[in-house]
GROMACS .gro file of C-alpha atoms in nm:
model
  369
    1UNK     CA    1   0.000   0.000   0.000
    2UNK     CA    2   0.248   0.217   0.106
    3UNK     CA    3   0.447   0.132  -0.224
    4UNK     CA    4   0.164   0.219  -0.448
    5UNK     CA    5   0.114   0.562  -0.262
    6UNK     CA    6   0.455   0.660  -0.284
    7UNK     CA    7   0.404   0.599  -0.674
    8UNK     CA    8   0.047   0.742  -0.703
    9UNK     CA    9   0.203   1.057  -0.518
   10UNK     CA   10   0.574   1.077  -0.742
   11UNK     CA   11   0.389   1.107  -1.085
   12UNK     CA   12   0.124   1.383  -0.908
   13UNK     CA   13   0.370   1.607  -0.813
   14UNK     CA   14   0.629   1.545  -1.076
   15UNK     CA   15   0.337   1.623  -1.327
   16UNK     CA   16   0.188   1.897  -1.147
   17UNK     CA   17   0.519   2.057  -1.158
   18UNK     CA   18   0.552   2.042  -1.518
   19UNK     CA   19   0.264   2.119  -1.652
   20UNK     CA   20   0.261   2.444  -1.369
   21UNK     CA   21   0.610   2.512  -1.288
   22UNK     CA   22   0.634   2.491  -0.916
   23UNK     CA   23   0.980   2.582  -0.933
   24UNK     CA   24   1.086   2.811  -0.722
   25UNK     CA   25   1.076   3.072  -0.427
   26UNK     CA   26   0.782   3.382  -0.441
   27UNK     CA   27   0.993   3.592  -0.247
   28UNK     CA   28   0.875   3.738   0.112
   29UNK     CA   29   0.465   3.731   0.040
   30UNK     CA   30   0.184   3.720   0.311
   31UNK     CA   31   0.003   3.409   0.262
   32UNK     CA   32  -0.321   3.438   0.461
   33UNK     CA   33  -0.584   3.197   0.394
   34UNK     CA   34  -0.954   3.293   0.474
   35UNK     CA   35  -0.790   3.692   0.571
   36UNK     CA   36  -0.822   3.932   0.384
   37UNK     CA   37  -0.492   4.114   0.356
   38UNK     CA   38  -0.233   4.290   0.111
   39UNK     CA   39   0.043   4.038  -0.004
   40UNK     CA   40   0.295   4.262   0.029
   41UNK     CA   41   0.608   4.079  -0.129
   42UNK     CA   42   0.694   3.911  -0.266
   43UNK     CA   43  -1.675   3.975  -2.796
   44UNK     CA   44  -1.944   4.144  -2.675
   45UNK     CA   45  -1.948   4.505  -2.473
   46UNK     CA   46  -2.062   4.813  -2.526
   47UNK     CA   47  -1.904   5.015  -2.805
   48UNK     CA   48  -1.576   5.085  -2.643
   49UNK     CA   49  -1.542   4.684  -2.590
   50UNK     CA   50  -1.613   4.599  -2.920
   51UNK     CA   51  -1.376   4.802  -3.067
   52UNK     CA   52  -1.132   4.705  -2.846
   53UNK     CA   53  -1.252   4.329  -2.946
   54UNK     CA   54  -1.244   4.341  -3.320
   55UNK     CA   55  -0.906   4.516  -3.298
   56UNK     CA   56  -0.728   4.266  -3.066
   57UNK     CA   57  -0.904   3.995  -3.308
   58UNK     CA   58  -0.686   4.138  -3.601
   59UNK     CA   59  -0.355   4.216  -3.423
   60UNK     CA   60  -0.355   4.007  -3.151
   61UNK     CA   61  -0.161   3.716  -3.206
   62UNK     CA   62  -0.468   3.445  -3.181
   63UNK     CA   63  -0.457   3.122  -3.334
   64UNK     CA   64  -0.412   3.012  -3.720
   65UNK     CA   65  -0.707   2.928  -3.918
   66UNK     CA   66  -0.619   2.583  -3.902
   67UNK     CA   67  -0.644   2.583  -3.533
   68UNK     CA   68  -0.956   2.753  -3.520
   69UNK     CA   69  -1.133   2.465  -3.724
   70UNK     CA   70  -1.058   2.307  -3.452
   71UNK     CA   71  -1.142   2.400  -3.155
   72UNK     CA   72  -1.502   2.509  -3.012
   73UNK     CA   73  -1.542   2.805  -2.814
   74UNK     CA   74  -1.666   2.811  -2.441
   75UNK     CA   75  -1.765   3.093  -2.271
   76UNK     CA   76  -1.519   3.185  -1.991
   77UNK     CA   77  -1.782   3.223  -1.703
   78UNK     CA   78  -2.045   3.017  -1.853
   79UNK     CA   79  -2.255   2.963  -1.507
   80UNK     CA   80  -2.244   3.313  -1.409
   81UNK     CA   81  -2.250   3.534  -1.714
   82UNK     CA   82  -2.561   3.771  -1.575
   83UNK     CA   83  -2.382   3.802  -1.272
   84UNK     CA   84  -2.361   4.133  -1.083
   85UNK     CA   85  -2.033   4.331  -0.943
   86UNK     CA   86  -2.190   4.627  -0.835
   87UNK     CA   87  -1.966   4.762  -0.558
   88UNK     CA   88  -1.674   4.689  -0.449
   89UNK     CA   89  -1.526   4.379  -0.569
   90UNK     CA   90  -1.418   4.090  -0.309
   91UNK     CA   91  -1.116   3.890  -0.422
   92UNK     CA   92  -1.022   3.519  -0.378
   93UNK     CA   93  -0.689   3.436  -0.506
   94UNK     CA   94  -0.624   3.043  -0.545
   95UNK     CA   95  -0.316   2.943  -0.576
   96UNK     CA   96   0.060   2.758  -0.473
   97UNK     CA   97   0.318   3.012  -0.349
   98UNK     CA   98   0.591   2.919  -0.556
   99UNK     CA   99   0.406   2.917  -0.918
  100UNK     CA  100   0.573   3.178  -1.133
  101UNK     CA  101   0.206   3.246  -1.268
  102UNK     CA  102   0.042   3.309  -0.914
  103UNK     CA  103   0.314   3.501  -0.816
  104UNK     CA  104   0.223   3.771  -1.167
  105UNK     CA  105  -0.078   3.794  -1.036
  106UNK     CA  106   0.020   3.849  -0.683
  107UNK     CA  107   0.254   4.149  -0.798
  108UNK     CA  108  -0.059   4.291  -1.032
  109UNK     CA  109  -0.256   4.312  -0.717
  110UNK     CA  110   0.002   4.428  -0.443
  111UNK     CA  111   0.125   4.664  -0.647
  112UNK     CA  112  -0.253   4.819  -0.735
  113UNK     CA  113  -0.329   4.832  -0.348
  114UNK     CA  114  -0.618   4.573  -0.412
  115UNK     CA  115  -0.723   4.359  -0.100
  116UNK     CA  116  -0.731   3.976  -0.176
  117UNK     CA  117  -0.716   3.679   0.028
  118UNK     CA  118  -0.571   3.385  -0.053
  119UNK     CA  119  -0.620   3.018  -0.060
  120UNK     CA  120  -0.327   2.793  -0.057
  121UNK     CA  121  -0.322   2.457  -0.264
  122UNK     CA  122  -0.246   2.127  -0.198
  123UNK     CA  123  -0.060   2.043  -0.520
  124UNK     CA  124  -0.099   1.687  -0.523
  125UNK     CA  125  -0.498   1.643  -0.404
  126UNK     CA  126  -0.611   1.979  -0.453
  127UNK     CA  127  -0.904   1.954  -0.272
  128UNK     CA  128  -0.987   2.316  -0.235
  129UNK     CA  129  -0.988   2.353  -0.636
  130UNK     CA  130  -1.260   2.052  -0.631
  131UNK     CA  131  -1.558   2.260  -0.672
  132UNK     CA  132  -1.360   2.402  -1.027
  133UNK     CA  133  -1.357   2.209  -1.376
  134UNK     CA  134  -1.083   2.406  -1.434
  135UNK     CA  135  -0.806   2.222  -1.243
  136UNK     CA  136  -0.499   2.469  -1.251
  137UNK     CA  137  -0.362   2.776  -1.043
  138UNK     CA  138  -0.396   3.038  -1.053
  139UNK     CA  139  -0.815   3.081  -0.993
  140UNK     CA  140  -0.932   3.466  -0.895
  141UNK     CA  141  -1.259   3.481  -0.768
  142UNK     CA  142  -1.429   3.810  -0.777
  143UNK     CA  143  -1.761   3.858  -0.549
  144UNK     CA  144  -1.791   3.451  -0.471
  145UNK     CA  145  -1.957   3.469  -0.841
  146UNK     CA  146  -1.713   3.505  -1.119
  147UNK     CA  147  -1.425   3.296  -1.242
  148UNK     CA  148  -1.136   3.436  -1.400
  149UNK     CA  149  -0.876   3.163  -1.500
  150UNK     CA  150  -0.547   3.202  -1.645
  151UNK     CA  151  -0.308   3.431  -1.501
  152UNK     CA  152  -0.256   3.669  -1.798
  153UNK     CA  153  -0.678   3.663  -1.840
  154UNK     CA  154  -0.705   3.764  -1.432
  155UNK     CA  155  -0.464   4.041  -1.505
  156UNK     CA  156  -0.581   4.197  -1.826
  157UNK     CA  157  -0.946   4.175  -1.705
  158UNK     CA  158  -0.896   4.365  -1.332
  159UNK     CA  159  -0.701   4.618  -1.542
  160UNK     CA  160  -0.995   4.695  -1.743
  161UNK     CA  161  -1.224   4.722  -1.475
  162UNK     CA  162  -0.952   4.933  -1.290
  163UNK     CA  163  -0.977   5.140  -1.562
  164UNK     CA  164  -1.346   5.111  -1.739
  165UNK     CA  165  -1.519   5.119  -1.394
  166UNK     CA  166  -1.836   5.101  -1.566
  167UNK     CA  167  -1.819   4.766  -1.743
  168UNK     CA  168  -1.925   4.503  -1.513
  169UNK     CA  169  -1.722   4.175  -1.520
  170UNK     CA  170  -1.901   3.946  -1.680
  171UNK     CA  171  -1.918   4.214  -2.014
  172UNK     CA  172  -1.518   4.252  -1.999
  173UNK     CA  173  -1.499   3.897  -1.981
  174UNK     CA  174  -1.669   3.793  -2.252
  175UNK     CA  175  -1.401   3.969  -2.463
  176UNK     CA  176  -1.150   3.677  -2.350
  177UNK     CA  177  -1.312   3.378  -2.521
  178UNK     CA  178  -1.180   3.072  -2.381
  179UNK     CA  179  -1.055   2.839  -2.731
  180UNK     CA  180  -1.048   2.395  -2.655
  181UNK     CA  181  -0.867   2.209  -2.845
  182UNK     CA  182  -0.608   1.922  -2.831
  183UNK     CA  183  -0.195   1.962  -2.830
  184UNK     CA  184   0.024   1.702  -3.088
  185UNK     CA  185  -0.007   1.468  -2.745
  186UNK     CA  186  -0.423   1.456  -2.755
  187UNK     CA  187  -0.422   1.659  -2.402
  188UNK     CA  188  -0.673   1.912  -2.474
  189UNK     CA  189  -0.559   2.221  -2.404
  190UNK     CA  190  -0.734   2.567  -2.360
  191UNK     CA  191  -0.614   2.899  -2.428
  192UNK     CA  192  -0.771   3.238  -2.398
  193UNK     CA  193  -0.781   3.488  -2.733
  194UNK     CA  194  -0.701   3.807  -2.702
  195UNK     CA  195  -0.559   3.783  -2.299
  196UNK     CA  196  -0.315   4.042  -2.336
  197UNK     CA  197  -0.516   4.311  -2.428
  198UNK     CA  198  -0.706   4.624  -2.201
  199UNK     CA  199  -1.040   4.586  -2.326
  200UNK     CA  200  -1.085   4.955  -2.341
  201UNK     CA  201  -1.249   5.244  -2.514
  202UNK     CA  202  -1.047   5.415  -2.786
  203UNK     CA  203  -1.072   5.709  -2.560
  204UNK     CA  204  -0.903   5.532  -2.253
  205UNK     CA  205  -0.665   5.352  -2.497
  206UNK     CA  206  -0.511   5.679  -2.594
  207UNK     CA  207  -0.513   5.830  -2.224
  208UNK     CA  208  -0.309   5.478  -2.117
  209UNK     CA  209  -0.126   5.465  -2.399
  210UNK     CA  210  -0.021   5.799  -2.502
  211UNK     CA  211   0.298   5.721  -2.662
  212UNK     CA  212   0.259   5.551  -3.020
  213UNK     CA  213   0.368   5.212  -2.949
  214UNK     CA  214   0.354   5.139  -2.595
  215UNK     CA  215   0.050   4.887  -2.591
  216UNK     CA  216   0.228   4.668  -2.808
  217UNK     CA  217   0.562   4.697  -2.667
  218UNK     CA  218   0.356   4.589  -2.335
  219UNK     CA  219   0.195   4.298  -2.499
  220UNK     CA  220   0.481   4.207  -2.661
  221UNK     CA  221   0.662   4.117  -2.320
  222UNK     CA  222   0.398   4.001  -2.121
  223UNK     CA  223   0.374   3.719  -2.423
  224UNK     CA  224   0.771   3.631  -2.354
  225UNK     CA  225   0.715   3.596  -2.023
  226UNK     CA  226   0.435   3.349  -2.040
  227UNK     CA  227   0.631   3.199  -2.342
  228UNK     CA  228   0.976   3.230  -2.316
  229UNK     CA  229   1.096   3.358  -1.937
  230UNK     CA  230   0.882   3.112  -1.756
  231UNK     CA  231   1.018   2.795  -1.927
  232UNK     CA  232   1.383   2.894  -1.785
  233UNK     CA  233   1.277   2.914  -1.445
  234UNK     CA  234   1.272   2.497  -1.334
  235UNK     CA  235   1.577   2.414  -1.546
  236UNK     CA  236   1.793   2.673  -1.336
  237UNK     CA  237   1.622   2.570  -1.047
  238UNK     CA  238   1.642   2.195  -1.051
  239UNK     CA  239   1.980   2.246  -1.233
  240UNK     CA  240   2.148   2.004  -0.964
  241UNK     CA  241   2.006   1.765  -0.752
  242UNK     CA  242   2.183   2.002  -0.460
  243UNK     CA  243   1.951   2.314  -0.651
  244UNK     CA  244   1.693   2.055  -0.636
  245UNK     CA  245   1.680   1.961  -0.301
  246UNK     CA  246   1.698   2.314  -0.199
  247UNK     CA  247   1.377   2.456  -0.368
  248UNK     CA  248   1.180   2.127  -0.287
  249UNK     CA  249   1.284   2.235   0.083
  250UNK     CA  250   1.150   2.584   0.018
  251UNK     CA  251   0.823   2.451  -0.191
  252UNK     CA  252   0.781   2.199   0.105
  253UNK     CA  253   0.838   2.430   0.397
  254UNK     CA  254   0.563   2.754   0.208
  255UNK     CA  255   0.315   2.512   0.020
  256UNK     CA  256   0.015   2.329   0.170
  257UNK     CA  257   0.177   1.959   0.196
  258UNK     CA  258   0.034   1.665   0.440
  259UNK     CA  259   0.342   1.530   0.669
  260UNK     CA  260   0.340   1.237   0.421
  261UNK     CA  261   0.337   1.436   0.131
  262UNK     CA  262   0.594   1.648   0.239
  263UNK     CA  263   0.865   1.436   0.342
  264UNK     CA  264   0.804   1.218  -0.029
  265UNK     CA  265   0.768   1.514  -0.211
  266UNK     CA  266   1.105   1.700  -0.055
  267UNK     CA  267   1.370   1.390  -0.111
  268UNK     CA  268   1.193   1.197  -0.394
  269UNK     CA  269   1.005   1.504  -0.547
  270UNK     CA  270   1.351   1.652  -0.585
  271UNK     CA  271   1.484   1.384  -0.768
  272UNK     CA  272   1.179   1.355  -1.026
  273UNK     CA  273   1.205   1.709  -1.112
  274UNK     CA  274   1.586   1.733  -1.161
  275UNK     CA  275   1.496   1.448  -1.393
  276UNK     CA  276   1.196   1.627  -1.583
  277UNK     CA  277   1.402   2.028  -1.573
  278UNK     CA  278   1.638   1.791  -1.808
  279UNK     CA  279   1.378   1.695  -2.020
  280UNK     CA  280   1.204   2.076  -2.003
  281UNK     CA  281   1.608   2.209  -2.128
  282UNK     CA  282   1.603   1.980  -2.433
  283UNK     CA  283   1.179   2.059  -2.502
  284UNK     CA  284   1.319   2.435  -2.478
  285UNK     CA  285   1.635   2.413  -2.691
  286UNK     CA  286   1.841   2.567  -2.412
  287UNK     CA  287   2.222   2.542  -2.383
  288UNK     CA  288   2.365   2.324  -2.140
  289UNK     CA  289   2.453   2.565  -1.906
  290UNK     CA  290   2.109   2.733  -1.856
  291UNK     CA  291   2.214   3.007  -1.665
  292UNK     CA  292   2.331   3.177  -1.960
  293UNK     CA  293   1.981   3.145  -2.115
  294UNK     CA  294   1.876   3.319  -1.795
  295UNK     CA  295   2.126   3.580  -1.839
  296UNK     CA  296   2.060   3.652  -2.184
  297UNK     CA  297   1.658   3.695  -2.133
  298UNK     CA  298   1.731   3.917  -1.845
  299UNK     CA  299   1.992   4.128  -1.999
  300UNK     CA  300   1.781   4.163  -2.312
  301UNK     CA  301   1.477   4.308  -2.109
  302UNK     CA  302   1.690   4.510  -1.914
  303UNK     CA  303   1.807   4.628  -2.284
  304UNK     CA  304   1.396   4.653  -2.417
  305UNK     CA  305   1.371   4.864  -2.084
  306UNK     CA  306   1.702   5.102  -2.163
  307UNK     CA  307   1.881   5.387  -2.001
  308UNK     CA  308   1.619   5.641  -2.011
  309UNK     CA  309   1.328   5.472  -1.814
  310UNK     CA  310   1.274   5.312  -1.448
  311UNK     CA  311   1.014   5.087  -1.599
  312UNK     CA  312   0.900   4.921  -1.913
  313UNK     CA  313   0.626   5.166  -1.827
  314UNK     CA  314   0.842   5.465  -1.804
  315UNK     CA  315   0.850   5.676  -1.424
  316UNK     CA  316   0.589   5.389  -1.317
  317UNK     CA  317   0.518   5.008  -1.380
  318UNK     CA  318   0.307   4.879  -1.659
  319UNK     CA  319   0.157   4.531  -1.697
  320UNK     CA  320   0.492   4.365  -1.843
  321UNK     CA  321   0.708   4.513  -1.551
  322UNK     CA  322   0.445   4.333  -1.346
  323UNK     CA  323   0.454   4.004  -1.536
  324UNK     CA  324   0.819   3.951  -1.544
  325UNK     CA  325   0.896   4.090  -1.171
  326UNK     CA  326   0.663   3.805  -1.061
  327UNK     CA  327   0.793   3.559  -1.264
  328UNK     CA  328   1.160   3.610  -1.138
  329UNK     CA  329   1.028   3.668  -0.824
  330UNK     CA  330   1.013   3.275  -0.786
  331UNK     CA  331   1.360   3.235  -0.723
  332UNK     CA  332   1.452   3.450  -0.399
  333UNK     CA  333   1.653   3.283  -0.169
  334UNK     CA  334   1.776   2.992  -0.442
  335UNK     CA  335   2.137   3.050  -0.582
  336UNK     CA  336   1.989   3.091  -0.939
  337UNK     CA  337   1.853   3.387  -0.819
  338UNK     CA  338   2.181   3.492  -0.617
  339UNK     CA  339   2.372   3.394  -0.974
  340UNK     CA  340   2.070   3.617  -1.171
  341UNK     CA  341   2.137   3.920  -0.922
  342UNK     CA  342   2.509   3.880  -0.992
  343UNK     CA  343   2.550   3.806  -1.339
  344UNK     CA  344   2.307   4.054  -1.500
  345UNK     CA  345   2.238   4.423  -1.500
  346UNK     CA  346   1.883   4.336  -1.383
  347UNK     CA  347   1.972   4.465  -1.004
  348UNK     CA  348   1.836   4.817  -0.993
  349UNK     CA  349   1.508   4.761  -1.194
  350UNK     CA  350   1.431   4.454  -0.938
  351UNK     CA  351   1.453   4.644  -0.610
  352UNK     CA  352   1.238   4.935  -0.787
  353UNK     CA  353   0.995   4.667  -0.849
  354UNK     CA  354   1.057   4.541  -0.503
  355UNK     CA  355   0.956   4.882  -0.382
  356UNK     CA  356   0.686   4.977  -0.610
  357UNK     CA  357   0.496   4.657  -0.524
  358UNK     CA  358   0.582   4.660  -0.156
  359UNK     CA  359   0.415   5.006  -0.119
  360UNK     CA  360   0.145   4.947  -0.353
  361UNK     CA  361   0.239   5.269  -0.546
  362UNK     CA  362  -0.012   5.192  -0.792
  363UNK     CA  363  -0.306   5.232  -0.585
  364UNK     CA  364  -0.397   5.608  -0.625
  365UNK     CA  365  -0.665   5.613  -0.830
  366UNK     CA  366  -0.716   5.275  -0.901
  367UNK     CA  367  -1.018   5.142  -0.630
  368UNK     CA  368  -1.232   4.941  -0.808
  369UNK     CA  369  -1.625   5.068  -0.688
   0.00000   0.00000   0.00000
């Protein structure tokens, strides 16, 4: 019996940890489940919608034409579509602590000032994700009603409503149609079109984006982070069984693991995913030493960033600063972090983003009533 666990419980977390990279440490966060509290570390729509819709829909990077045939669309919050968000909107974060995508949205919403609580994860039985068909972290729950899935989605969605405080949720959702289909594999696979875009009026596009350029430069990066940046983070990681061992001992000591699960998933956890960041360095093409892909990706968004500005966003954070601080954020306290801090020119621009998010300098302006 206790054979068969241990085997039942190796291929959940090894798995779990691929398919959502578990890599890594999210920095100095407050986890709080059930209290509310700041975690301080670490197409349709009105006219303005559509717009933004149809453009996104021709410039947004969606899927071929060969793709589309198919794959079947599903509405994003099918079960509550008519729901209501008048007031002000209560937020339920889902998540583990050391998942590069939680830990974007986690930045998105410290750094805006917005009051979430959170509920940790089991990674292996994930009971308190039962209630979901959608199986993955991160999960934002807005008013015990609506869904939003996908950590790009959640982010691109409370933006809008930051912004367009008269579109309700379900309307600016239904601008991120959720596309099914199956990868080369057969796993089906969902993705969500047009999840890096502000679903805004033209009006409020111009006032956020003033400078010609700057809403694609934005997209642009948040895309490499989901796409390129993320898929480095486990093979520097687990680059050694040593490396290993060391963030299982984080993941084990911050996530929501029973005694059992935690002592299996530390020693022989380890071992599976030094095996499987091997595997993830050939799927990627990296070189074999993968800090210097780290290095490179840094140093070239430190270069997209340049001399002249704090941010990607200029005297302030935009949505990509945001997505690629939480992202690196993962690896605090491991030595490919340590290496990252040492080896790059990405130093300065990290404690900013330290600070801005910290002190929530985003908030001003941005309560969502």
């Amino acid at each position: 019996i206790m054979a068969a666990r241990c085997g039942r419980a190796l291929s959940k977390v090894g798995w779990a940890f691929l398919d959502s990279p578990l890599s890594l440490r999210a920095g100095t966060g407050t986890r709080l489940a059930g209290n509310r509290a700041y975690g301080t570390g670490s197409s349709r729509g009105q006219a303005g919608l559509a717009l933004s819709a149809r453009t996104a829909a021709t410039g947004g990077g969606l899927l071929g034409a060969s793709a589309r045939r198919r794959t079947r669309t599903v509405s994003h919050c099918e079960a509550v579509a008519t729901a209501s968000d008048g007031g002000a909107l209560k937020l339920v974060l889902y998540q583990y602590k050391t998942c590069p995508f939680c830990s974007k949205v986690r930045a998105f919403l410290d750094y805006h000032g917005l009051p979430y609580e959170i509920v940790e994860v089991n990674p292996v039985m994930r009971k308190e994700i039962k209630w979901s068909t959608y199986r993955k972290v991160p999960i934002l729950m807005v008013n015990s009603e609506v869904q939003l899935n996908d950590s790009s989605v959640i982010i691109s969605s409370i933006k809008t409503r930051l912004i367009a405080k008269d579109k309700s949720m379900p309307e600016i959702l239904n601008c991120y149609p959720a596309l099914k289909s199956k990868n080369d594999s057969g796993k089906e696979v969902t993705e969500y079109m047009n999840k890096y875009w502000l679903m805004l009026s033209e009006a409020d596009t111009l006032l956020w984006y003033p400078e010609k350029g700057m809403q694609k430069e934005e997209m642009k990066w948040r895309q490499w982070a989901d796409d390129w940046l993320v898929h480095l983070i486990s093979p520097n990681v687990y680059r050694t069984t040593a490396e290993s061992l060391a963030s299982f001992d984080y993941i084990v000591r911050e996530g929501k693991f029973g005694s059992f699960e935690g002592f299996f998933a530390k020693y022989v956890g380890a071992a599976a995913m030094f095996l499987i960041a091997k595997r993830l360095k050939n799927r990627h093409n990296l070189q074999d030493d993968v800090r210097q892909d780290l290095y490179k990706a840094v140093n070239d968004w430190i270069a997209a960033i340049g001399k002249k500005r704090k941010f990607m966003g200029g005297d302030l954070p935009n949505l990509a600063d945001l997505s690629v601080f939480g992202v690196l954020r993962v690896m605090e306290g491991l030595q490919a972090f340590d290496d990252m801090m040492n080896n790059t020119k990405v130093k300065y621009w990290y404690r900013r983003m330290q600070k801005a998010t910290q002190n929530h300098e985003g908030r001003q302006g941005t309560e969502i009533k």
